Tab-separated table of C-alpha atoms in Angstrom:
chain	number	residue	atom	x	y	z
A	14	UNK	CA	-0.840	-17.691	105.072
A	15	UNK	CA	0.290	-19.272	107.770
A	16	UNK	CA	2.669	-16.870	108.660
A	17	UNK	CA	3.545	-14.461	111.133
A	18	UNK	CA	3.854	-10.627	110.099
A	19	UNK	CA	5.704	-7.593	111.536
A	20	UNK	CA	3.430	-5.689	109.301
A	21	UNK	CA	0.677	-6.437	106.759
A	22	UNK	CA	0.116	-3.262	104.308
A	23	UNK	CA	-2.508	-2.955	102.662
A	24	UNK	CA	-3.220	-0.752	99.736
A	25	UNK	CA	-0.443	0.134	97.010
A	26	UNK	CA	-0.924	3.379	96.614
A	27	UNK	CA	2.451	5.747	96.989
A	28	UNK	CA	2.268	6.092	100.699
A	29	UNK	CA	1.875	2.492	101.164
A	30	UNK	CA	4.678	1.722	99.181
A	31	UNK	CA	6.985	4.156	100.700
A	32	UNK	CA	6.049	2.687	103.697
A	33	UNK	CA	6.346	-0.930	102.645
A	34	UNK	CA	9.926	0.112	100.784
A	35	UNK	CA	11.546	1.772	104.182
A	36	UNK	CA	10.307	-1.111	106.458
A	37	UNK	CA	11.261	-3.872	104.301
A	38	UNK	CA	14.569	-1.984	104.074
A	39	UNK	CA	14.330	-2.289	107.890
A	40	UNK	CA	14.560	-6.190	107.587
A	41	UNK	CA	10.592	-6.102	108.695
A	42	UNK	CA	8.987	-9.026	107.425
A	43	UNK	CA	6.389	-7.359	105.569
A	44	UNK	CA	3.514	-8.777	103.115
A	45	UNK	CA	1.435	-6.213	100.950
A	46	UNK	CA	-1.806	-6.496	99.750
A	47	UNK	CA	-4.374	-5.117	97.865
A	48	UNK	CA	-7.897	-5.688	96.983
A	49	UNK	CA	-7.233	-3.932	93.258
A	50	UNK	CA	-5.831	-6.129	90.375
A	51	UNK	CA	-3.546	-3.432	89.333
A	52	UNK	CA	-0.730	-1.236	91.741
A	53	UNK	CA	-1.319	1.763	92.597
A	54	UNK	CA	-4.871	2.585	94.385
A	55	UNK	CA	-6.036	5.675	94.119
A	56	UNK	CA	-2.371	6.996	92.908
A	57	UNK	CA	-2.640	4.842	89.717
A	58	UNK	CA	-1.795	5.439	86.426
A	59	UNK	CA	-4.360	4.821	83.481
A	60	UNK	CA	-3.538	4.514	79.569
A	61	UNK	CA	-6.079	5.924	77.481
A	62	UNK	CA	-8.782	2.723	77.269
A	63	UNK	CA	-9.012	2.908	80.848
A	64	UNK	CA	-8.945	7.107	81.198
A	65	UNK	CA	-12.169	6.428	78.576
A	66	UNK	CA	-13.597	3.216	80.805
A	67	UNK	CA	-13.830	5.575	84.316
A	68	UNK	CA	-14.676	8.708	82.846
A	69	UNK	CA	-17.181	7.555	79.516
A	70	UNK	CA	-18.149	3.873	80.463
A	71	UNK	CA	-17.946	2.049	76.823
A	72	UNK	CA	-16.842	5.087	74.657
A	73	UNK	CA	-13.894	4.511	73.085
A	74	UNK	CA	-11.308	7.455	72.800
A	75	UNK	CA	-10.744	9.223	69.264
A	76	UNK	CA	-7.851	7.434	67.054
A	77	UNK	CA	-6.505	11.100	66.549
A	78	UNK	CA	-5.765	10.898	70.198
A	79	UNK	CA	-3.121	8.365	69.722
A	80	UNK	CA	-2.239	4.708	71.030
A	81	UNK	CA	-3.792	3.845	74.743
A	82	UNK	CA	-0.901	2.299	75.561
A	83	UNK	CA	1.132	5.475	74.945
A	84	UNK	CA	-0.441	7.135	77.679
A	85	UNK	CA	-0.002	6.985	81.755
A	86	UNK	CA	-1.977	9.419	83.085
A	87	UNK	CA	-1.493	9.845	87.082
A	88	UNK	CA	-4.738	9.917	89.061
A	89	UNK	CA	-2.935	12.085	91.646
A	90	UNK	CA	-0.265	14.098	89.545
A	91	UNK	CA	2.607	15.150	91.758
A	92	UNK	CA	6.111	16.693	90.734
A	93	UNK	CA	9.247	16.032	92.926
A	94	UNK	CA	11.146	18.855	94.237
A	95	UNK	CA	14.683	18.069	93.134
A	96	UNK	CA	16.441	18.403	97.065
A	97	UNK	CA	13.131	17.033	98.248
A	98	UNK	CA	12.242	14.264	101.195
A	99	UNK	CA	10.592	12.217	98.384
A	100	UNK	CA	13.908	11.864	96.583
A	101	UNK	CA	16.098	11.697	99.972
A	102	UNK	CA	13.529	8.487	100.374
A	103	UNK	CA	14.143	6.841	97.113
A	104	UNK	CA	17.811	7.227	97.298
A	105	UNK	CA	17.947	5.971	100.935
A	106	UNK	CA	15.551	2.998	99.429
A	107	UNK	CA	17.723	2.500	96.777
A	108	UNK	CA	14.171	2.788	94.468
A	109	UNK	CA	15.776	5.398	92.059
A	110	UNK	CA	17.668	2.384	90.479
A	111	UNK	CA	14.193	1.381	88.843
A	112	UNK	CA	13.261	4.812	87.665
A	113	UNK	CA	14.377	7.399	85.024
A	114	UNK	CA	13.749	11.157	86.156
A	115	UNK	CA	13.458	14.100	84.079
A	116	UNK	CA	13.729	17.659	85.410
A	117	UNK	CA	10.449	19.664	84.950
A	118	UNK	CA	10.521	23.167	82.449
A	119	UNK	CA	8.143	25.285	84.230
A	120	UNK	CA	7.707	26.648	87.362
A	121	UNK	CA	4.900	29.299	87.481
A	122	UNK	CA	2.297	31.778	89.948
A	123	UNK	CA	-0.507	33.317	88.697
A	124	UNK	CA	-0.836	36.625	89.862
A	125	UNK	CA	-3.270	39.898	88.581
A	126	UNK	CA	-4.626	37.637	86.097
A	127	UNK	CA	-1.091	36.892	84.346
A	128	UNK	CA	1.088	33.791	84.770
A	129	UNK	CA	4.896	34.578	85.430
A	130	UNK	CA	7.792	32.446	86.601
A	131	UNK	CA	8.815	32.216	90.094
A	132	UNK	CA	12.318	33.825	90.618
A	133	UNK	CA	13.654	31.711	93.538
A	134	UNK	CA	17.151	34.223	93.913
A	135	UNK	CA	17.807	37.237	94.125
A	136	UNK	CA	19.286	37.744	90.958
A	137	UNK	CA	15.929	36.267	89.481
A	138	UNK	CA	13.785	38.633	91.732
A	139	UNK	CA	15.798	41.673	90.219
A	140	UNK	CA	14.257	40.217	86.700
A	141	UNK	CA	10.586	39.475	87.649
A	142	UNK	CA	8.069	41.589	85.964
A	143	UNK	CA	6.265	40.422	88.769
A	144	UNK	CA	7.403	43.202	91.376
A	145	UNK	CA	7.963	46.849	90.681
A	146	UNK	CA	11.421	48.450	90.589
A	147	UNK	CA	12.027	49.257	94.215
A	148	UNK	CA	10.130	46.138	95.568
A	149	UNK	CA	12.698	43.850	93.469
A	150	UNK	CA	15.309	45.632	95.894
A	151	UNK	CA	13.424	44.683	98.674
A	152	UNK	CA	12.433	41.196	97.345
A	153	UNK	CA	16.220	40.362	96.119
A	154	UNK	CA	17.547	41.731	100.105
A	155	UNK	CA	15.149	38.796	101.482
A	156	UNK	CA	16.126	36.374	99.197
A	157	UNK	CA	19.696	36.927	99.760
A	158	UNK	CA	19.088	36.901	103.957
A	159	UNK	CA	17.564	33.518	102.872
A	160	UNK	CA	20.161	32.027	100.807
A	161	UNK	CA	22.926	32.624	103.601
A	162	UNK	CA	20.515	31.704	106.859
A	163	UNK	CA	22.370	28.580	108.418
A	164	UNK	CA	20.404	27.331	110.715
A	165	UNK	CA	23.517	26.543	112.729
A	166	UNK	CA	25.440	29.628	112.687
A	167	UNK	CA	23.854	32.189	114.180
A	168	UNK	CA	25.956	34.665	112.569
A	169	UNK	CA	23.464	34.452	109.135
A	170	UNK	CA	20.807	35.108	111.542
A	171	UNK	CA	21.035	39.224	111.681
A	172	UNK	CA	19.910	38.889	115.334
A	173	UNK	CA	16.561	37.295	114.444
A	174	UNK	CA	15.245	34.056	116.169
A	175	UNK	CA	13.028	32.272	113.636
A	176	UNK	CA	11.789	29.866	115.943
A	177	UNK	CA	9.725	32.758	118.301
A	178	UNK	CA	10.038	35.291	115.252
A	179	UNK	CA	6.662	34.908	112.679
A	180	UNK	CA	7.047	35.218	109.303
A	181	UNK	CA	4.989	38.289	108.906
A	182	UNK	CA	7.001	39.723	111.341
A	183	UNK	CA	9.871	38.624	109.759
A	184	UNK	CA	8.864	39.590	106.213
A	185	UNK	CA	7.701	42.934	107.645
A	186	UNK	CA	11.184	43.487	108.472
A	187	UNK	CA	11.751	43.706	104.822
A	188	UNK	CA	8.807	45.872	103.809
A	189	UNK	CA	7.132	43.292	101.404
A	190	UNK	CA	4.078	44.087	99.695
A	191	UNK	CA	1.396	41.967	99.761
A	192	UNK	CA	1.554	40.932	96.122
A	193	UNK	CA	5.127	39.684	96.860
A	194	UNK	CA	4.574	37.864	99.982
A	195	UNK	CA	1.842	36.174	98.070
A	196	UNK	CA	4.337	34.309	95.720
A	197	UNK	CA	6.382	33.717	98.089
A	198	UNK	CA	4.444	31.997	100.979
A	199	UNK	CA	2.578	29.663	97.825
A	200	UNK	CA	4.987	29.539	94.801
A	201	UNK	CA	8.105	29.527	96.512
A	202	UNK	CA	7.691	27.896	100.267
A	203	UNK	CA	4.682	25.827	99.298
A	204	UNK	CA	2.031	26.783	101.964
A	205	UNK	CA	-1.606	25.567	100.812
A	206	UNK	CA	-3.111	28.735	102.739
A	207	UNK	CA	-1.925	31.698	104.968
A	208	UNK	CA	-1.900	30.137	108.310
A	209	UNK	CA	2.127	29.971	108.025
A	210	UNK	CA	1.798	33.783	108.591
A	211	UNK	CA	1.259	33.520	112.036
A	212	UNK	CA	3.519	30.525	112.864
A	213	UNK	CA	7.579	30.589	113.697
A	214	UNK	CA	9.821	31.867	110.409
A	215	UNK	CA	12.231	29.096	110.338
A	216	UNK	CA	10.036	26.627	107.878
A	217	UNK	CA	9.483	29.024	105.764
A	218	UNK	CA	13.234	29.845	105.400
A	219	UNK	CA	13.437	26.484	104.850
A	220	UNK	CA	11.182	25.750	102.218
A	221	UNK	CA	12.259	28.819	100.593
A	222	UNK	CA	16.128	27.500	100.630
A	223	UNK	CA	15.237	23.683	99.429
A	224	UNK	CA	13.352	25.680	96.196
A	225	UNK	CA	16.315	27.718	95.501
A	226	UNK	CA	18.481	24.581	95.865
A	227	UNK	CA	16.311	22.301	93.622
A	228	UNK	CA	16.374	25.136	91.022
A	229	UNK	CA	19.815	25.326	91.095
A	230	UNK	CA	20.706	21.227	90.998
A	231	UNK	CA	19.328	20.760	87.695
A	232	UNK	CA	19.948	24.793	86.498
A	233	UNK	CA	16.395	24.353	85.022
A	234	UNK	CA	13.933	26.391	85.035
A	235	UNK	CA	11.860	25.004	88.000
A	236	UNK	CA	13.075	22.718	91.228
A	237	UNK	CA	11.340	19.513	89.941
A	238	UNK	CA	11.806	16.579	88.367
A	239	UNK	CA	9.072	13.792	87.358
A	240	UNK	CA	9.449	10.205	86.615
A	241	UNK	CA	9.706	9.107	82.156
A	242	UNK	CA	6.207	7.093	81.890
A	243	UNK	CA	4.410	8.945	84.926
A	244	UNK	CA	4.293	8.457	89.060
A	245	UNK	CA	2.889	4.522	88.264
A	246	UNK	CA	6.388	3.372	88.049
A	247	UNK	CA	7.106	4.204	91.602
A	248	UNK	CA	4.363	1.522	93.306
A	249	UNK	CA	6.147	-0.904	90.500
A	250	UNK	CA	9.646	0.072	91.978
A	251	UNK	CA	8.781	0.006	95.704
A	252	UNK	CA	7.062	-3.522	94.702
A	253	UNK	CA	10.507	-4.809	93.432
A	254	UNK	CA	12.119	-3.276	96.226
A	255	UNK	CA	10.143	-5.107	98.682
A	256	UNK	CA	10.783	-8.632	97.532
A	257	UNK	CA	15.062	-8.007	96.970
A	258	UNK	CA	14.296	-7.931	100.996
A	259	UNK	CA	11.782	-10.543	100.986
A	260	UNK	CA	9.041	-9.165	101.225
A	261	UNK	CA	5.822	-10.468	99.570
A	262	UNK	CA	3.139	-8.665	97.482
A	263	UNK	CA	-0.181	-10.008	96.531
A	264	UNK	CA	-2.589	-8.093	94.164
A	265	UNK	CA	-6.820	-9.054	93.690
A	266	UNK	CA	-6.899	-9.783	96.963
A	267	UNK	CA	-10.789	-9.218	98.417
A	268	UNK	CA	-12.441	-8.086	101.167
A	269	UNK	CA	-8.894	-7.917	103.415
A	270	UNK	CA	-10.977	-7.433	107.330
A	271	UNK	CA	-8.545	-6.272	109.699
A	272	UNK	CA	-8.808	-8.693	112.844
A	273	UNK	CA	-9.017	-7.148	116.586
A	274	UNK	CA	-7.837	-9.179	119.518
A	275	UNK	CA	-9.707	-8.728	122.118
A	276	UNK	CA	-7.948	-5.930	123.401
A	277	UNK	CA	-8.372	-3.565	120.532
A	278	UNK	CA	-4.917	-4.508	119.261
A	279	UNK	CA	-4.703	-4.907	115.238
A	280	UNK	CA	-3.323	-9.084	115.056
A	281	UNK	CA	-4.036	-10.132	111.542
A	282	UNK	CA	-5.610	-9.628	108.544
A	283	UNK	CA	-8.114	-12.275	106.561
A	284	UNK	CA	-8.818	-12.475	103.090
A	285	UNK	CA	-9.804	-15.629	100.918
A	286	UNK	CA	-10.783	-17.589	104.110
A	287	UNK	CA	-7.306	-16.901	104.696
A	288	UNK	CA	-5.713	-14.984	107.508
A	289	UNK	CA	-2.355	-13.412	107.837
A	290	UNK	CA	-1.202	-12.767	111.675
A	291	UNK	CA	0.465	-9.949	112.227
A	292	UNK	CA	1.319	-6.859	114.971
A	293	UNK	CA	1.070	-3.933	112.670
A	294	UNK	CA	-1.199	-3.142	109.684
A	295	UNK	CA	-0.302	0.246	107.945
A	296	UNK	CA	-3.557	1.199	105.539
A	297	UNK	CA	-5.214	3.917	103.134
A	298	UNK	CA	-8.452	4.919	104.825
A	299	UNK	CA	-10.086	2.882	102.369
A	300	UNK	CA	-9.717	-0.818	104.293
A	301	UNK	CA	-10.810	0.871	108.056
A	302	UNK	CA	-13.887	3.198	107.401
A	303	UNK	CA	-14.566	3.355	110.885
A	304	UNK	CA	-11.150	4.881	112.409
A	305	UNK	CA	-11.171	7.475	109.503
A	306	UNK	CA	-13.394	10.773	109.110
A	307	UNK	CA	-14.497	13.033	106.051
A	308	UNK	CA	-12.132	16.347	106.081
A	309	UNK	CA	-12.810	17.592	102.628
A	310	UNK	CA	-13.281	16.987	98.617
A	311	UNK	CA	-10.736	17.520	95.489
A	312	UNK	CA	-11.910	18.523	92.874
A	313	UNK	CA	-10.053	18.181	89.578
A	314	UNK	CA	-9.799	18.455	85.819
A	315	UNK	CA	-8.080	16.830	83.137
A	316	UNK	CA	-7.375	18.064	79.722
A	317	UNK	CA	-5.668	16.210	76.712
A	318	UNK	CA	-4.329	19.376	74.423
A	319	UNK	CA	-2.287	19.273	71.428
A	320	UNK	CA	-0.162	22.465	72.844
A	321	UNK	CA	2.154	23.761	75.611
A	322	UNK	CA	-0.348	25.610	77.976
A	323	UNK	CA	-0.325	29.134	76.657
A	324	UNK	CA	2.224	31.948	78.566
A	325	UNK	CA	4.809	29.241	79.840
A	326	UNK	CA	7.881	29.858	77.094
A	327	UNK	CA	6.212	26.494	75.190
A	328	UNK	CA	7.154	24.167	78.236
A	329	UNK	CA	6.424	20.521	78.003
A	330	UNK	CA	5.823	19.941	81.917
A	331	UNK	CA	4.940	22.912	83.907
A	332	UNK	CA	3.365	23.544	87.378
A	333	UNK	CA	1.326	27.141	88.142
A	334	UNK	CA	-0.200	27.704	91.629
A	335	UNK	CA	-2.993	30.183	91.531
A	336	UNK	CA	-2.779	31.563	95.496
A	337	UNK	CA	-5.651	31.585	97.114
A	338	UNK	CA	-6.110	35.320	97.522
A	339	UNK	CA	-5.821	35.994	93.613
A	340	UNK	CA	-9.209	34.158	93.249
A	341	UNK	CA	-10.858	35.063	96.509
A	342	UNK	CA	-10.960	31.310	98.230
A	343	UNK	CA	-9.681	30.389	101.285
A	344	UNK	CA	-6.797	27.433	99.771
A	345	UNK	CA	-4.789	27.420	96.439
A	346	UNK	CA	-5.592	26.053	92.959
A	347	UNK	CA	-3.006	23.857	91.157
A	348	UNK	CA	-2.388	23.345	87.255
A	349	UNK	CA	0.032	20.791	86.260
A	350	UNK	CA	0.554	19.733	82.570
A	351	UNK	CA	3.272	16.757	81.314
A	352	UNK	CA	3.830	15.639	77.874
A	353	UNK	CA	4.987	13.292	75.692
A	354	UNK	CA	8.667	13.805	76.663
A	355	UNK	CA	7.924	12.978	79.865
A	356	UNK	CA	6.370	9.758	77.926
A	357	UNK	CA	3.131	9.844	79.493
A	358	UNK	CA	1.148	11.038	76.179
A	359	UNK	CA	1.393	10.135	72.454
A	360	UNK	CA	3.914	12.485	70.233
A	361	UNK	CA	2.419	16.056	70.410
A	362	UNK	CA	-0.186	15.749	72.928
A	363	UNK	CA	-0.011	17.305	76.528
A	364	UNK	CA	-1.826	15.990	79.717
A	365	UNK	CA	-2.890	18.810	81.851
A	366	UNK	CA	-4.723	18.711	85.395
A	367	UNK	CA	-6.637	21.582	87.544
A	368	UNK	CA	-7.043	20.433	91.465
A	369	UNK	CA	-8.494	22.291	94.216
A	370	UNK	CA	-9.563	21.487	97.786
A	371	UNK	CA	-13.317	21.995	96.965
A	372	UNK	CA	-15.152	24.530	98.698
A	373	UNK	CA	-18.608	24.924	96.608
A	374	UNK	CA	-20.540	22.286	95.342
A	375	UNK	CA	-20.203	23.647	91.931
A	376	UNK	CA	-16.711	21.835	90.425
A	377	UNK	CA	-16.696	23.017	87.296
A	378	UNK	CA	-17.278	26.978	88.208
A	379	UNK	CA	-15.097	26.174	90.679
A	380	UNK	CA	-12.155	24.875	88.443
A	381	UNK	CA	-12.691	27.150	85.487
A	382	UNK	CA	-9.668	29.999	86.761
A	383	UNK	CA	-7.640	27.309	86.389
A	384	UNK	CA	-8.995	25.938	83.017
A	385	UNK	CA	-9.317	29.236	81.335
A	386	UNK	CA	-5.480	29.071	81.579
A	387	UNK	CA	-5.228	26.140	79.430
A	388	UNK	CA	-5.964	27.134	75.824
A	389	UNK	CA	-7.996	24.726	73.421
A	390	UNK	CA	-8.589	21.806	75.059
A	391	UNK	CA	-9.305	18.244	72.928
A	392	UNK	CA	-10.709	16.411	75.464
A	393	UNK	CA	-11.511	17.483	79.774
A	394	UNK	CA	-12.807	15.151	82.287
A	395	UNK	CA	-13.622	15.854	85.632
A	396	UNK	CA	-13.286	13.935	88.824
A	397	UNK	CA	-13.784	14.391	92.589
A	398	UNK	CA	-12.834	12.871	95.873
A	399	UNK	CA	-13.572	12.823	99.462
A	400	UNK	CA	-10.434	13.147	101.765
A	401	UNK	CA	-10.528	10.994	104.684
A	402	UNK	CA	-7.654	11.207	107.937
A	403	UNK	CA	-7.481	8.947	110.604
A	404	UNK	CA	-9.201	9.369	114.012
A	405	UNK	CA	-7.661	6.368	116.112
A	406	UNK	CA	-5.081	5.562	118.649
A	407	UNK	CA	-2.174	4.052	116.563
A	408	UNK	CA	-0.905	3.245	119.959
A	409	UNK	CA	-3.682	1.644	121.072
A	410	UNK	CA	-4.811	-0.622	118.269
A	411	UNK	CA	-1.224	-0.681	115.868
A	412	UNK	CA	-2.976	0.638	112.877
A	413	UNK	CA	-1.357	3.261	110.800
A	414	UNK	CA	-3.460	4.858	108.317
A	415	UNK	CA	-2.628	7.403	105.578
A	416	UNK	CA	-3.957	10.785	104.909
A	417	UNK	CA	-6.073	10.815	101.507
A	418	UNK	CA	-4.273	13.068	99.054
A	419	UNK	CA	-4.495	16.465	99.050
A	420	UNK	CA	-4.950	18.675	96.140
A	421	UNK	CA	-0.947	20.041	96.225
A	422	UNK	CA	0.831	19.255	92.552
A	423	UNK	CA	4.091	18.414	94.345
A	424	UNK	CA	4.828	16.119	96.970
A	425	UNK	CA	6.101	18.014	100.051
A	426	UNK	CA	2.957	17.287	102.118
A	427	UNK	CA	2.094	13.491	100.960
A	428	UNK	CA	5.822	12.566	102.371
A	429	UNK	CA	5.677	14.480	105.197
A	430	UNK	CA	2.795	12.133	106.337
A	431	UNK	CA	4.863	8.917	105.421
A	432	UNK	CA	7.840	10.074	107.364
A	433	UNK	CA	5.307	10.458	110.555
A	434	UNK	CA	3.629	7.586	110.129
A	435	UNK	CA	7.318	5.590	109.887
A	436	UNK	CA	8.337	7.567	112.948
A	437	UNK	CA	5.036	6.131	114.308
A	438	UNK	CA	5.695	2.397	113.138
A	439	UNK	CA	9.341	2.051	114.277
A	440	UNK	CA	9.587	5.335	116.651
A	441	UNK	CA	12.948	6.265	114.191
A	442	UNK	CA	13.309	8.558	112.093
A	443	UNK	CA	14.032	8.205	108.348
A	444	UNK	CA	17.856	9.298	107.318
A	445	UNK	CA	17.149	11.328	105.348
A	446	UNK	CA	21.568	12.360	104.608
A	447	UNK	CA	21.920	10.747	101.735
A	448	UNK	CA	24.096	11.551	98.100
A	449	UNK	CA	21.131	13.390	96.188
A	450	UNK	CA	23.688	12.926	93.170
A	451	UNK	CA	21.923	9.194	92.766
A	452	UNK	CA	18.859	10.484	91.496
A	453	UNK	CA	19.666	12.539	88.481
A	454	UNK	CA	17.921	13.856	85.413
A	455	UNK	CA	20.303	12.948	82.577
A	456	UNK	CA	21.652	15.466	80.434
A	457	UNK	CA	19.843	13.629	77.974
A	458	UNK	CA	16.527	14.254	79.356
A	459	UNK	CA	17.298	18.035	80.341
C-alpha cells in the first residue's frame, strides 16, 4: 500500500459510497475500505439467516417464512423521493445503470387516530377526508400558490418574500388549521419537528413543490421510488462505480487507525501492518470515536407479515409518518413496509419497520403507535442505535465524518449531509441539473 491517496474512505455504508462514487467521478484517486466482510455498514442488507443470527443468535427462522436468500432486509430502510437529490446523485454518478427502481404505492399521515393519504395538489386536497369542507378551500388555495411559486419570478410571489417571511406567517395568511398544517409541515415538506415554523418560508415551498413533482413523475400514488432487491444494491453499485474510475475497494480490512502528522493533519491510514498515505480520510463515526459525540438513539421495529398493512388500499410498499403532535412527543414516528414485489421478501410476505428518534428508555411502549398500525404480525424484532455527529475541525485535521442515520424513512436528510460534506472535501458543489428521465420506474414495475 505503497501508495499515495487523495482520499482513503473508510466505511461502505451509503454515505460513504456516495461520497466515494462523486469523488472518484472527480478523477480523485480514491481507495475504500472497510473493517466488515460484507458492504454496507450499518446501511446493510440482511437475508433471513442473518436477520435470525443478529436478532436470535442460533435460532433458525420458520420454513413457512420462506427462502433466506429471498429476503434483503435494509438495516436503515429509506425510500427515494422521485425529483429527489439522491436520484439527481445517481444520475450525475451514472450509478442508476446498476439498479432497477420501482415507484412506491403508498404515501400516508396518520392523523386523529386514522391513516389517510397525503393529497400533494390541490385537486387532491379538495378530495381528502382529511380536512373539512371549507378548510379543503383553504388547503387547495395554498397548494395552488405553491405549485405556481417560481422562485425566480417574482410575479408567483403575491408580494410575499419567503426568505424574511416564516412559514407560520405565511400559512397564517391562508387561515390553516392546525390539523392541516400538521400534514403539511411532516407528510408533505418532510420536517422531523416544528422548528421550520419559525424559520424563512421558501424551503418549505420547496419541499412542498419537489413532493408534488415526484407524485406527478411516476402518476403514482406517492413521490417515491425504491430499489428491486432493497437499498444493499446501491453500496454494490457505487463499489462498481468506483473502480470504472479506478478506484480501489478492499473489504475485512481490521483495525484501519487513522494516522496524525504531527500537526493534527489526517496523512494516512494503517491496517494489516500496512499503511495507506493519504490527505483526506472521509469516515462513519465508527473509525474516529474521539472527534464524534452521542446526539441521540433510534429506536426501531421490524415486522415480517403475510398482509398489506391494514387502511393503505392493499399497497405493497407504503410509507406513514405519524407527526409528532398526534402522539404527544417532541419528533415524528415513521412506518415503512416493502414486499415481495419490491423483491426484498419471499412471495406473499411484507417487511415492515417502525423508527423513532428515542426519547424514553422504554422502546417498545415507545414504538407501539406505530405497531398497532400494522395488523397481525408473524414475526417483530427490535433494534436500537446511538447517533453519533462529528465535533472536529475538518479544516484543521482533513477528516470528514458522516452523521449516523436518523430515524426519517426517506432520504432527504441523509443526502443533504453527503452534499455538505462533498462541498467540504472539494469546496464544489454537486450538479445536481441533470435528465431525471435516466432513473425510471418501468412501466413494468408500476
Amino acid at each position: 500500500m505503497d501508495v499515495e491517496y487523495d482520499v482513503v474512505v473508510l466505511g461502505t455504508g451509503l454515505k460513504e459510497c456516495i461520497l466515494s462514487g462523486l469523488l472518484s467521478v472527480d478523477r480523485l484517486k480514491v481507495l475504500h475500505m472497510d473493517r466488515n466482510d460484507y458492504y454496507g455498514g450499518d446501511s446493510t442488507s440482511l437475508n433471513l439467516n442473518q436477520l435470525w443470527k443478529r436478532f436470535k443468535g442460533d435460532e433458525t427462522p420458520p420454513a413457512e417464512i420462506g427462502a433466506s436468500r429471498d429476503y434483503n432486509v435494509d438495516m436503515v430502510p429509506k425510500f427515494m423521493m422521485a425529483n429527489g437529490a439522491l436520484v439527481r446523485v445517481l444520475i450525475h454518478t451514472g450509478v442508476t445503470k446498476y439498479l432497477s427502481f420501482k415507484a412506491v404505492d403508498g404515501s400516508y399521515v396518520f392523523n386523529k387516530g386514522k391513516i389517510h393519504k397525503v393529497p400533494s395538489t390541490d385537486m387532491e386536497a379538495l378530495k381528502s377526508p382529511l380536512m373539512g369542507l371549507f378548510e379543503k378551500r383553504r388547503a387547495g388555495k395554498f397548494f395552488l400558490y405553491v405549485q405556481d411559486y417560481k422562485e425566480n419570478d417574482p410575479s408567483t410571489h403575491k408580494g410575499y418574500d419567503l426568505t424574511k417571511l416564516t412559514t407560520k406567517q405565511l400559512i397564517s395568511k391562508y387561515g390553516l388549521d392546525d390539523n392541516t398544517i400538521d400534514f403539511i409541515g411532516h407528510a408533505v415538506a418532510l420536517h422531523r419537528d416544528d422548528s421550520y415554523l419559525s424559520e424563512p418560508a421558501l424551503d418549505t415551498v420547496k419541499r412542498m413543490k419537489l413532493y408534488a413533482e415526484s407524485v406527478a413523475r411516476f402518476q403514482g400514488g406517492s413521490p417515491y421510488i425504491y430499489p428491486l432487491y432493497g437499498l444493499g444494491e446501491l453500496p454494490q453499485g457505487f463499489a462498481r462505480l468506483s473502480a470504472v474510475y479506478g478506484g480501489t475497494y478492499m473489504l475485512n480490512k481490521p483495525e484501519c487507525k487513522v494516522e496524525f502528522d504531527s500537526e493534527g493533519k489526517v496523512c494516512g491510514v494503517t491496517s494489516e501492518g500496512e499503511t495507506a498515505k493519504c490527505k483526506k480520510v472521509v469516515c462513519d463515526p465508527s473509525y474516529l470515536p474521539d472527534k464524534v459525540k452521542k446526539v441521540g438513539k433510534v429506536f426501531r421495529a421490524i415486522a415480517i407479515m403475510s398482509h398489506p398493512i391494514p387502511n393503505t388500499a392493499e399497497s405493497h410498499s407504503v410509507q406513514i409518518i405519524l407527526p409528532q403532535k398526534q402522539l404527544g412527543r417532541k419528533s415524528d414516528m415513521y412506518v415503512f413496509c416493502c414486499s415481495y414485489s419490491h423483491n426484498v421478501a419471499s412471495k406473499g410476505k411484507f417487511i415492515a419497520f417502525v423508527s423513532a428518534q428515542a426519547e424514553t428508555d422504554n422502546l417498545q411502549t415507545e414504538l407501539k403507535p406505530g405497531i398497532d398500525l400494522l395488523g397481525p404480525v408473524d414475526e417483530l424484532f427490535f433494534d436500537t442505535y446511538d447517533r453519533y455527529e462529528p465535533t472536529n475541525d475538518s479544516s484543521s485535521d482533513n477528516c470528514y465524518i458522516s452523521t449516523s442515520y436518523d430515524a426519517t424513512t426517506h432520504f432527504e436528510s441523509t443526502v443533504m449531509d453527503v452534499l455538505s460534506l462533498y462541498t467540504k472535501i472539494t469546496g464544489k458543489m454537486v450538479d445536481l441539473s441533470v435528465d431525471l428521465s435516466a432513473a425510471s420506474a418501468s412501466e413494468d414495475d408500476m
